[in-house]
Short mmCIF file of C-alpha atoms in Angstrom, two decimals:
data_model
loop_
_atom_site.label_atom_id
_atom_site.label_comp_id
_atom_site.label_asym_id
_atom_site.label_seq_id
_atom_site.Cartn_x
_atom_site.Cartn_y
_atom_site.Cartn_z
CA MET A 1237 105.59 -144.44 48.89
CA PRO A 1238 106.06 -143.83 45.15
CA ASP A 1239 102.81 -145.73 44.45
CA LYS A 1240 100.90 -143.53 46.89
CA PHE A 1241 102.40 -140.40 45.33
CA VAL A 1242 101.36 -141.45 41.82
CA THR A 1243 97.89 -142.54 42.98
CA ASN A 1244 97.19 -139.26 44.75
CA LEU A 1245 98.57 -137.03 41.99
CA ASP A 1246 95.99 -135.29 39.79
CA TRP A 1247 97.65 -135.62 36.37
CA ASN A 1248 95.58 -132.74 35.03
CA LEU A 1249 97.65 -130.47 37.27
CA LEU A 1250 100.75 -131.39 35.27
CA ARG A 1251 99.02 -130.45 32.03
CA THR A 1252 97.95 -127.11 33.55
CA PHE A 1253 101.52 -126.48 34.72
CA VAL A 1254 102.92 -127.13 31.23
CA VAL A 1255 100.45 -124.70 29.66
CA ILE A 1256 101.29 -122.03 32.26
CA VAL A 1257 104.99 -122.35 31.39
CA GLU A 1258 104.37 -122.38 27.63
CA GLU A 1259 102.12 -119.30 27.80
CA GLY A 1260 104.38 -117.45 30.22
CA GLY A 1261 101.68 -116.60 32.71
CA ILE A 1262 98.50 -117.66 34.46
CA THR A 1263 96.20 -115.25 32.60
CA ALA A 1264 97.34 -116.43 29.15
CA ALA A 1265 97.17 -120.05 30.30
CA ALA A 1266 93.60 -119.56 31.51
CA THR A 1267 92.62 -118.22 28.10
CA ARG A 1268 94.16 -121.21 26.32
CA LEU A 1269 92.59 -123.71 28.73
CA LEU A 1270 89.20 -121.97 28.60
CA ARG A 1271 89.18 -121.64 32.38
CA ARG A 1272 88.92 -118.79 34.85
CA GLN A 1273 92.18 -117.30 36.08
CA PRO A 1274 91.54 -118.15 39.79
CA THR A 1275 90.95 -121.78 38.80
CA VAL A 1276 94.31 -122.00 37.03
CA SER A 1277 96.08 -120.22 39.87
CA ALA A 1278 94.54 -122.63 42.37
CA ALA A 1279 95.64 -125.60 40.26
CA LEU A 1280 99.24 -124.38 40.33
CA ALA A 1281 99.04 -123.91 44.09
CA ARG A 1282 97.67 -127.47 44.52
CA LEU A 1283 100.51 -128.92 42.45
CA GLU A 1284 103.12 -127.01 44.47
CA ALA A 1285 101.54 -128.22 47.69
CA HIS A 1286 101.48 -131.82 46.46
CA LEU A 1287 105.16 -131.68 45.44
CA GLY A 1288 106.25 -129.64 48.45
CA ASN A 1289 108.18 -127.19 46.26
CA ARG A 1290 107.56 -123.78 44.78
CA LEU A 1291 107.63 -124.16 40.99
CA ILE A 1292 107.23 -120.58 39.74
CA GLU A 1293 108.36 -117.31 41.33
CA ARG A 1294 105.53 -114.88 40.67
CA GLY A 1295 104.24 -111.57 41.88
CA GLY A 1296 105.30 -107.98 41.40
CA GLY A 1297 105.76 -108.43 37.68
CA THR A 1298 107.98 -111.49 38.16
CA PHE A 1299 107.32 -114.81 36.45
CA ARG A 1300 110.29 -117.17 36.60
CA LEU A 1301 110.65 -120.93 36.92
CA THR A 1302 112.46 -122.15 39.99
CA THR A 1303 115.05 -124.93 39.78
CA ALA A 1304 112.33 -127.40 40.78
CA GLY A 1305 109.99 -125.90 38.18
CA ARG A 1306 112.52 -126.30 35.38
CA ALA A 1307 113.17 -129.91 36.36
CA LEU A 1308 109.44 -130.68 36.47
CA TYR A 1309 108.84 -129.02 33.09
CA ARG A 1310 111.54 -131.15 31.46
CA GLU A 1311 109.96 -134.30 32.85
CA CYS A 1312 106.46 -133.18 31.85
CA THR A 1313 107.50 -132.64 28.23
CA GLU A 1314 108.88 -136.19 28.11
CA ILE A 1315 105.69 -137.54 29.64
CA TYR A 1316 103.63 -135.58 27.11
CA GLY A 1317 105.69 -136.92 24.21
CA ALA A 1318 105.28 -140.49 25.44
CA VAL A 1319 101.52 -140.17 25.94
CA ALA A 1320 101.10 -138.53 22.53
CA ARG A 1321 102.57 -141.64 20.93
CA LEU A 1322 100.46 -144.22 22.75
CA GLY A 1323 97.97 -144.35 19.89
CA ASP A 1324 100.74 -145.10 17.41
CA LEU A 1325 102.13 -147.92 19.56
CA THR A 1326 98.84 -149.82 19.24
CA GLN A 1327 99.32 -149.85 15.47
CA ALA A 1328 102.68 -151.63 15.64
CA ALA A 1329 101.20 -155.07 14.90
CA THR A 1330 98.93 -153.95 12.09
CA LYS A 1331 99.65 -154.47 8.42
CA TYR A 1332 99.15 -150.86 7.34
CA LEU A 1333 101.21 -147.90 8.48
CA THR A 1334 99.18 -145.27 10.30
CA GLY A 1335 100.06 -142.56 12.76
CA HIS A 1336 100.97 -138.91 12.97
CA VAL A 1337 104.25 -137.16 12.15
CA GLN A 1338 105.04 -133.73 13.52
CA ILE A 1339 107.77 -131.73 11.81
CA LEU A 1340 109.33 -128.61 13.36
CA LEU A 1341 110.54 -126.33 10.60
CA ALA A 1342 112.54 -123.12 10.50
CA SER A 1343 110.96 -120.28 8.57
CA TYR A 1344 110.76 -120.86 4.80
CA VAL A 1345 112.73 -124.05 4.24
CA VAL A 1346 112.69 -124.47 0.45
CA THR A 1347 114.07 -127.71 -0.98
CA PRO A 1348 112.67 -130.33 -3.38
CA ILE A 1349 114.14 -133.03 -1.11
CA LEU A 1350 111.54 -132.38 1.59
CA ASP A 1351 108.75 -131.77 -0.92
CA ARG A 1352 109.43 -135.02 -2.75
CA THR A 1353 109.68 -136.99 0.49
CA LEU A 1354 106.29 -135.70 1.64
CA ALA A 1355 104.68 -136.44 -1.72
CA ASP A 1356 106.09 -139.96 -2.05
CA PHE A 1357 105.43 -140.84 1.59
CA HIS A 1358 101.81 -139.73 1.36
CA ARG A 1359 101.31 -141.72 -1.83
CA ILE A 1360 102.67 -144.90 -0.24
CA TYR A 1361 101.22 -144.37 3.26
CA PRO A 1362 98.05 -142.29 2.79
CA ASP A 1363 96.78 -143.00 6.33
CA VAL A 1364 99.70 -141.19 7.99
CA THR A 1365 98.86 -137.61 8.94
CA PHE A 1366 101.27 -134.67 9.24
CA GLU A 1367 101.62 -131.50 11.26
CA ILE A 1368 104.22 -128.92 10.23
CA ARG A 1369 104.98 -126.18 12.74
CA VAL A 1370 107.15 -123.17 11.85
CA GLU A 1371 109.43 -122.11 14.69
CA THR A 1372 112.75 -120.35 15.15
CA SER A 1373 115.78 -122.59 14.71
CA ARG A 1374 116.42 -122.37 18.45
CA GLU A 1375 112.86 -123.54 19.20
CA VAL A 1376 113.21 -126.36 16.67
CA LEU A 1377 116.34 -127.59 18.46
CA SER A 1378 114.64 -127.30 21.83
CA GLY A 1379 111.64 -129.34 20.69
CA VAL A 1380 113.81 -132.16 19.35
CA MET A 1381 116.08 -132.06 22.41
CA ASP A 1382 113.06 -132.24 24.76
CA LYS A 1383 111.60 -135.12 22.70
CA THR A 1384 108.34 -133.25 22.09
CA ALA A 1385 108.95 -133.51 18.32
CA PRO A 1386 110.50 -136.43 16.42
CA LEU A 1387 112.43 -134.30 13.93
CA GLY A 1388 113.30 -130.75 13.06
CA ILE A 1389 114.73 -128.90 10.08
CA CYS A 1390 116.67 -125.77 10.94
CA LEU A 1391 119.84 -123.69 10.77
CA LEU A 1392 122.67 -124.53 13.16
CA ASN A 1393 125.46 -122.42 14.62
CA ARG A 1394 127.17 -125.46 16.13
CA HIS A 1395 126.59 -129.20 16.30
CA PRO A 1396 124.23 -129.81 19.25
CA ALA A 1397 125.28 -132.42 21.78
CA ARG A 1398 123.24 -135.63 21.93
CA LEU A 1399 121.45 -134.98 18.63
CA ASN A 1400 121.93 -136.57 15.22
CA VAL A 1401 122.48 -134.06 12.42
CA ASP A 1402 122.15 -134.55 8.65
CA HIS A 1403 123.11 -131.79 6.22
CA ILE A 1404 120.11 -131.32 3.91
CA TYR A 1405 121.19 -128.40 1.74
CA ARG A 1406 123.24 -125.21 1.49
CA GLU A 1407 121.82 -121.84 0.53
CA TYR A 1408 123.40 -118.46 -0.14
CA PHE A 1409 122.20 -115.16 1.28
CA GLY A 1410 122.22 -112.07 -0.92
CA PHE A 1411 121.42 -108.52 0.16
CA PHE A 1412 118.38 -106.73 -1.21
CA CYS A 1413 116.34 -103.54 -1.17
CA GLY A 1414 112.77 -102.72 -2.23
CA PRO A 1415 111.34 -100.28 -4.79
CA PRO A 1416 111.08 -97.36 -2.32
CA HIS A 1417 114.78 -97.55 -1.48
CA PRO A 1418 117.26 -95.07 -3.07
CA LEU A 1419 119.50 -97.92 -4.26
CA TYR A 1420 116.69 -99.72 -6.08
CA GLY A 1421 117.50 -100.12 -9.79
CA ARG A 1422 121.11 -98.97 -9.44
CA LYS A 1423 123.73 -101.18 -11.06
CA GLU A 1424 127.48 -101.60 -10.50
CA LEU A 1425 127.19 -100.86 -6.81
CA GLU A 1426 130.00 -101.74 -4.43
CA ILE A 1427 129.78 -103.03 -0.87
CA GLY A 1428 130.97 -99.64 0.36
CA ASP A 1429 127.76 -98.09 -0.99
CA LEU A 1430 125.82 -100.05 1.68
CA ARG A 1431 127.75 -98.88 4.73
CA GLY A 1432 125.76 -96.82 7.20
CA LEU A 1433 122.41 -97.56 5.55
CA ALA A 1434 119.36 -98.61 7.56
CA ALA A 1435 119.02 -102.38 7.55
CA VAL A 1436 116.62 -105.15 8.55
CA SER A 1437 117.46 -108.73 9.36
CA PHE A 1438 116.58 -111.90 11.22
CA ASP A 1439 116.49 -112.31 14.99
CA THR A 1440 119.10 -115.05 14.52
CA ASP A 1441 121.48 -112.75 12.62
CA SER A 1442 124.10 -112.61 15.38
CA MET A 1443 127.56 -113.99 16.08
CA ASP A 1444 126.28 -116.68 18.46
CA ASP A 1445 123.16 -117.77 16.59
CA ALA A 1446 122.04 -119.65 13.49
CA LEU A 1447 122.84 -116.94 10.91
CA ARG A 1448 126.41 -116.47 12.09
CA PRO A 1449 127.84 -116.39 8.51
CA VAL A 1450 125.58 -113.44 7.67
CA ALA A 1451 126.49 -111.71 10.95
CA ILE A 1452 130.19 -112.15 10.21
CA PHE A 1453 129.73 -110.66 6.75
CA ARG A 1454 127.86 -107.69 8.23
CA ARG A 1455 130.56 -107.13 10.84
CA ASP A 1456 133.47 -107.43 8.43
CA ASN A 1457 131.86 -104.97 5.99
CA GLU A 1458 130.48 -102.54 8.61
CA LEU A 1459 126.84 -103.24 7.76
CA ASP A 1460 125.66 -103.91 11.32
CA GLN A 1461 125.46 -100.41 12.74
CA ASN A 1462 121.91 -99.33 11.89
CA ILE A 1463 119.41 -102.19 12.29
CA VAL A 1464 115.86 -100.74 12.15
CA GLY A 1465 113.79 -103.92 11.94
CA SER A 1466 114.01 -107.66 12.61
CA SER A 1467 111.86 -110.79 12.66
CA SER A 1468 112.22 -114.52 13.16
CA HIS A 1469 110.16 -115.18 10.01
CA LEU A 1470 111.55 -114.81 6.50
CA GLU A 1471 108.25 -113.52 5.13
CA GLU A 1472 108.31 -110.54 7.47
CA VAL A 1473 111.98 -109.73 6.81
CA ARG A 1474 111.14 -109.80 3.10
CA ARG A 1475 108.12 -107.56 3.73
CA MET A 1476 110.22 -104.93 5.54
CA ILE A 1477 112.84 -104.97 2.78
CA ALA A 1478 110.22 -104.67 0.02
CA CYS A 1479 108.53 -101.79 1.87
CA GLY A 1480 111.78 -99.82 1.96
CA LEU A 1481 112.58 -99.95 5.67
CA GLY A 1482 116.14 -100.91 4.86
CA ILE A 1483 118.45 -103.30 3.08
CA GLY A 1484 118.57 -106.89 4.25
CA PRO A 1485 119.68 -110.48 3.62
CA LEU A 1486 117.50 -113.20 2.07
CA PRO A 1487 118.22 -116.66 0.59
CA LEU A 1488 118.84 -116.24 -3.12
CA HIS A 1489 116.92 -119.31 -4.27
CA VAL A 1490 113.88 -118.40 -2.15
CA VAL A 1491 113.39 -114.89 -3.56
CA ARG A 1492 114.22 -115.42 -7.21
CA GLN A 1493 110.56 -114.84 -8.19
CA ASP A 1494 110.57 -111.55 -6.24
CA ILE A 1495 113.64 -110.47 -8.19
CA THR A 1496 111.94 -111.35 -11.48
CA ALA A 1497 108.77 -109.52 -10.41
CA GLY A 1498 110.73 -106.43 -9.39
CA THR A 1499 109.64 -106.42 -5.76
CA LEU A 1500 113.27 -106.88 -4.70
CA TRP A 1501 116.54 -105.53 -6.10
CA ARG A 1502 119.79 -107.38 -5.47
CA LEU A 1503 122.68 -105.49 -3.93
CA PRO A 1504 126.35 -106.40 -3.39
CA PRO A 1505 128.00 -108.78 -2.80
CA TYR A 1506 127.37 -110.27 -6.21
CA ALA A 1507 130.14 -112.85 -5.78
CA SER A 1508 130.86 -115.10 -2.76
CA PRO A 1509 127.76 -114.26 -0.70
CA PRO A 1510 127.44 -115.79 2.81
CA ALA A 1511 126.59 -119.50 2.79
CA VAL A 1512 124.22 -121.06 5.33
CA ASP A 1513 123.55 -124.78 5.85
CA ILE A 1514 120.15 -126.29 6.65
CA HIS A 1515 120.08 -129.48 8.72
CA LEU A 1516 117.81 -132.32 9.76
CA VAL A 1517 118.06 -132.88 13.52
CA THR A 1518 116.79 -135.96 15.35
CA ASN A 1519 117.17 -137.27 18.88
CA PRO A 1520 118.52 -140.81 19.19
CA ALA A 1521 117.00 -141.00 22.69
CA SER A 1522 113.46 -140.40 21.42
CA ARG A 1523 110.99 -143.29 21.28
CA LEU A 1524 109.63 -142.95 17.76
CA SER A 1525 106.39 -144.31 16.41
CA ARG A 1526 106.55 -146.49 13.32
CA ALA A 1527 105.34 -143.62 11.14
CA GLU A 1528 107.92 -141.20 12.56
CA ALA A 1529 110.80 -143.66 12.20
CA LYS A 1530 109.77 -144.54 8.64
CA PHE A 1531 109.45 -140.91 7.56
CA ILE A 1532 112.85 -139.98 9.02
CA ASN A 1533 114.48 -142.92 7.22
CA VAL A 1534 112.89 -142.00 3.89
CA LEU A 1535 113.94 -138.35 4.29
CA LYS A 1536 117.52 -139.37 5.11
CA ARG A 1537 117.61 -141.60 2.02
CA GLY A 1538 116.44 -138.70 -0.10
CA ILE A 1539 119.24 -136.55 1.28
CA ALA A 1540 121.87 -139.24 0.66
CA ALA A 1541 120.62 -139.84 -2.89
CA ALA A 1542 121.75 -136.38 -4.03
CA SER A 1543 125.31 -135.06 -4.02
CA LEU A 1544 126.19 -131.92 -2.06
CA ALA A 1545 126.46 -130.02 -5.35
CA GLU A 1546 122.89 -131.00 -6.16
CA ARG A 1547 121.87 -129.87 -2.67
CA THR A 1548 123.54 -126.46 -2.98
CA TYR A 1549 121.17 -123.70 -4.09
CA ASP A 1550 122.69 -120.48 -5.38
CA GLY A 1551 119.56 -118.82 -6.73
CA THR A 1552 119.01 -121.23 -9.62
CA LEU A 1553 117.24 -123.98 -7.65
CA PRO A 1554 116.19 -126.76 -10.04
CA ALA A 1555 112.50 -127.58 -10.24
CA THR A 1556 113.29 -131.21 -9.36
CA LEU A 1557 116.22 -133.30 -8.28
CA PRO A 1558 118.06 -135.32 -10.92
CA ARG A 1559 115.74 -138.10 -12.00
CA ASP A 1560 118.07 -140.89 -10.89
CA ALA A 1561 118.44 -139.41 -7.38
CA GLY A 1562 114.72 -138.91 -6.98
CA ALA A 1563 113.90 -142.37 -8.33
CA ALA A 1564 116.41 -143.95 -5.98
CA ALA A 1565 114.85 -142.31 -2.96
CA GLN A 1566 111.33 -143.14 -4.17
CA SER A 1567 112.09 -146.80 -4.89
CA ARG A 1568 113.33 -147.29 -1.34
CA ALA A 1569 110.44 -145.42 0.30
CA GLY A 1570 108.39 -148.56 0.81
CA LYS A 1571 111.20 -150.68 2.20
#
């Protein structure tokens, strides 16, 4: 019976189903697949008929996965991840390392550890290709958990079950305003001067999400009452702050050039700003290609080669890691 089911199943229907779920609707899926909407709708209906279950509740403005649909989507993402790595598996017996490494990255991860790992790895294994996708920290975790990506670098609110976590670096968030803001250029301000002002922040700036330390600071200092703008991308939060929409938090070491250029003005707190940790997350249940496994190992060695103090950025991020730490990671890259 299982053999007949597999033989009769049109595997293209599974791909269509995954795209429908990812795009959140049949019309958007049709656009991505370069097909007509009725064709995509008919494909979904054929898959439901073949499985004997309704996968998506739709109609009347409703689009929601059923229990069966959620289960199928989880399995499809695992199938997709396995198929995507078939090409790499054929390289296992070859002398040279080839393959493709996908990295899911939270918005604006800035650390010489990652930069050096990419540079050294490419020098030693020039035939390995890379894809870096910027997502929210929650989407990064989801991709690694679902095994659709071999590794992710993101902020964490809590240690995720069933995933391996390595602490890459710590950054501190200061509060800033832009040239149009009334506080721009003012010195000797106190935290009380910020209360009640319009503010912008990140979508993850909440008590139960990745930027919990920043959310706690806002709450404790009554800075969370008038949020006028938000984004999941650091560049857009910085844009809104610089344009004068409101005050907002940004990593100190990331925006030091903006401070020097005068496009941002730092506000209180000047001492003990909120600290946020950035982590490498991997899934021990994932079947990694040789290139993926090698890159993860080299990145972990680079992390371990530097002390936590050297991986803590307070706004004076060094141009490079200490030479001995970098050389240690580089010398082991080819092992």
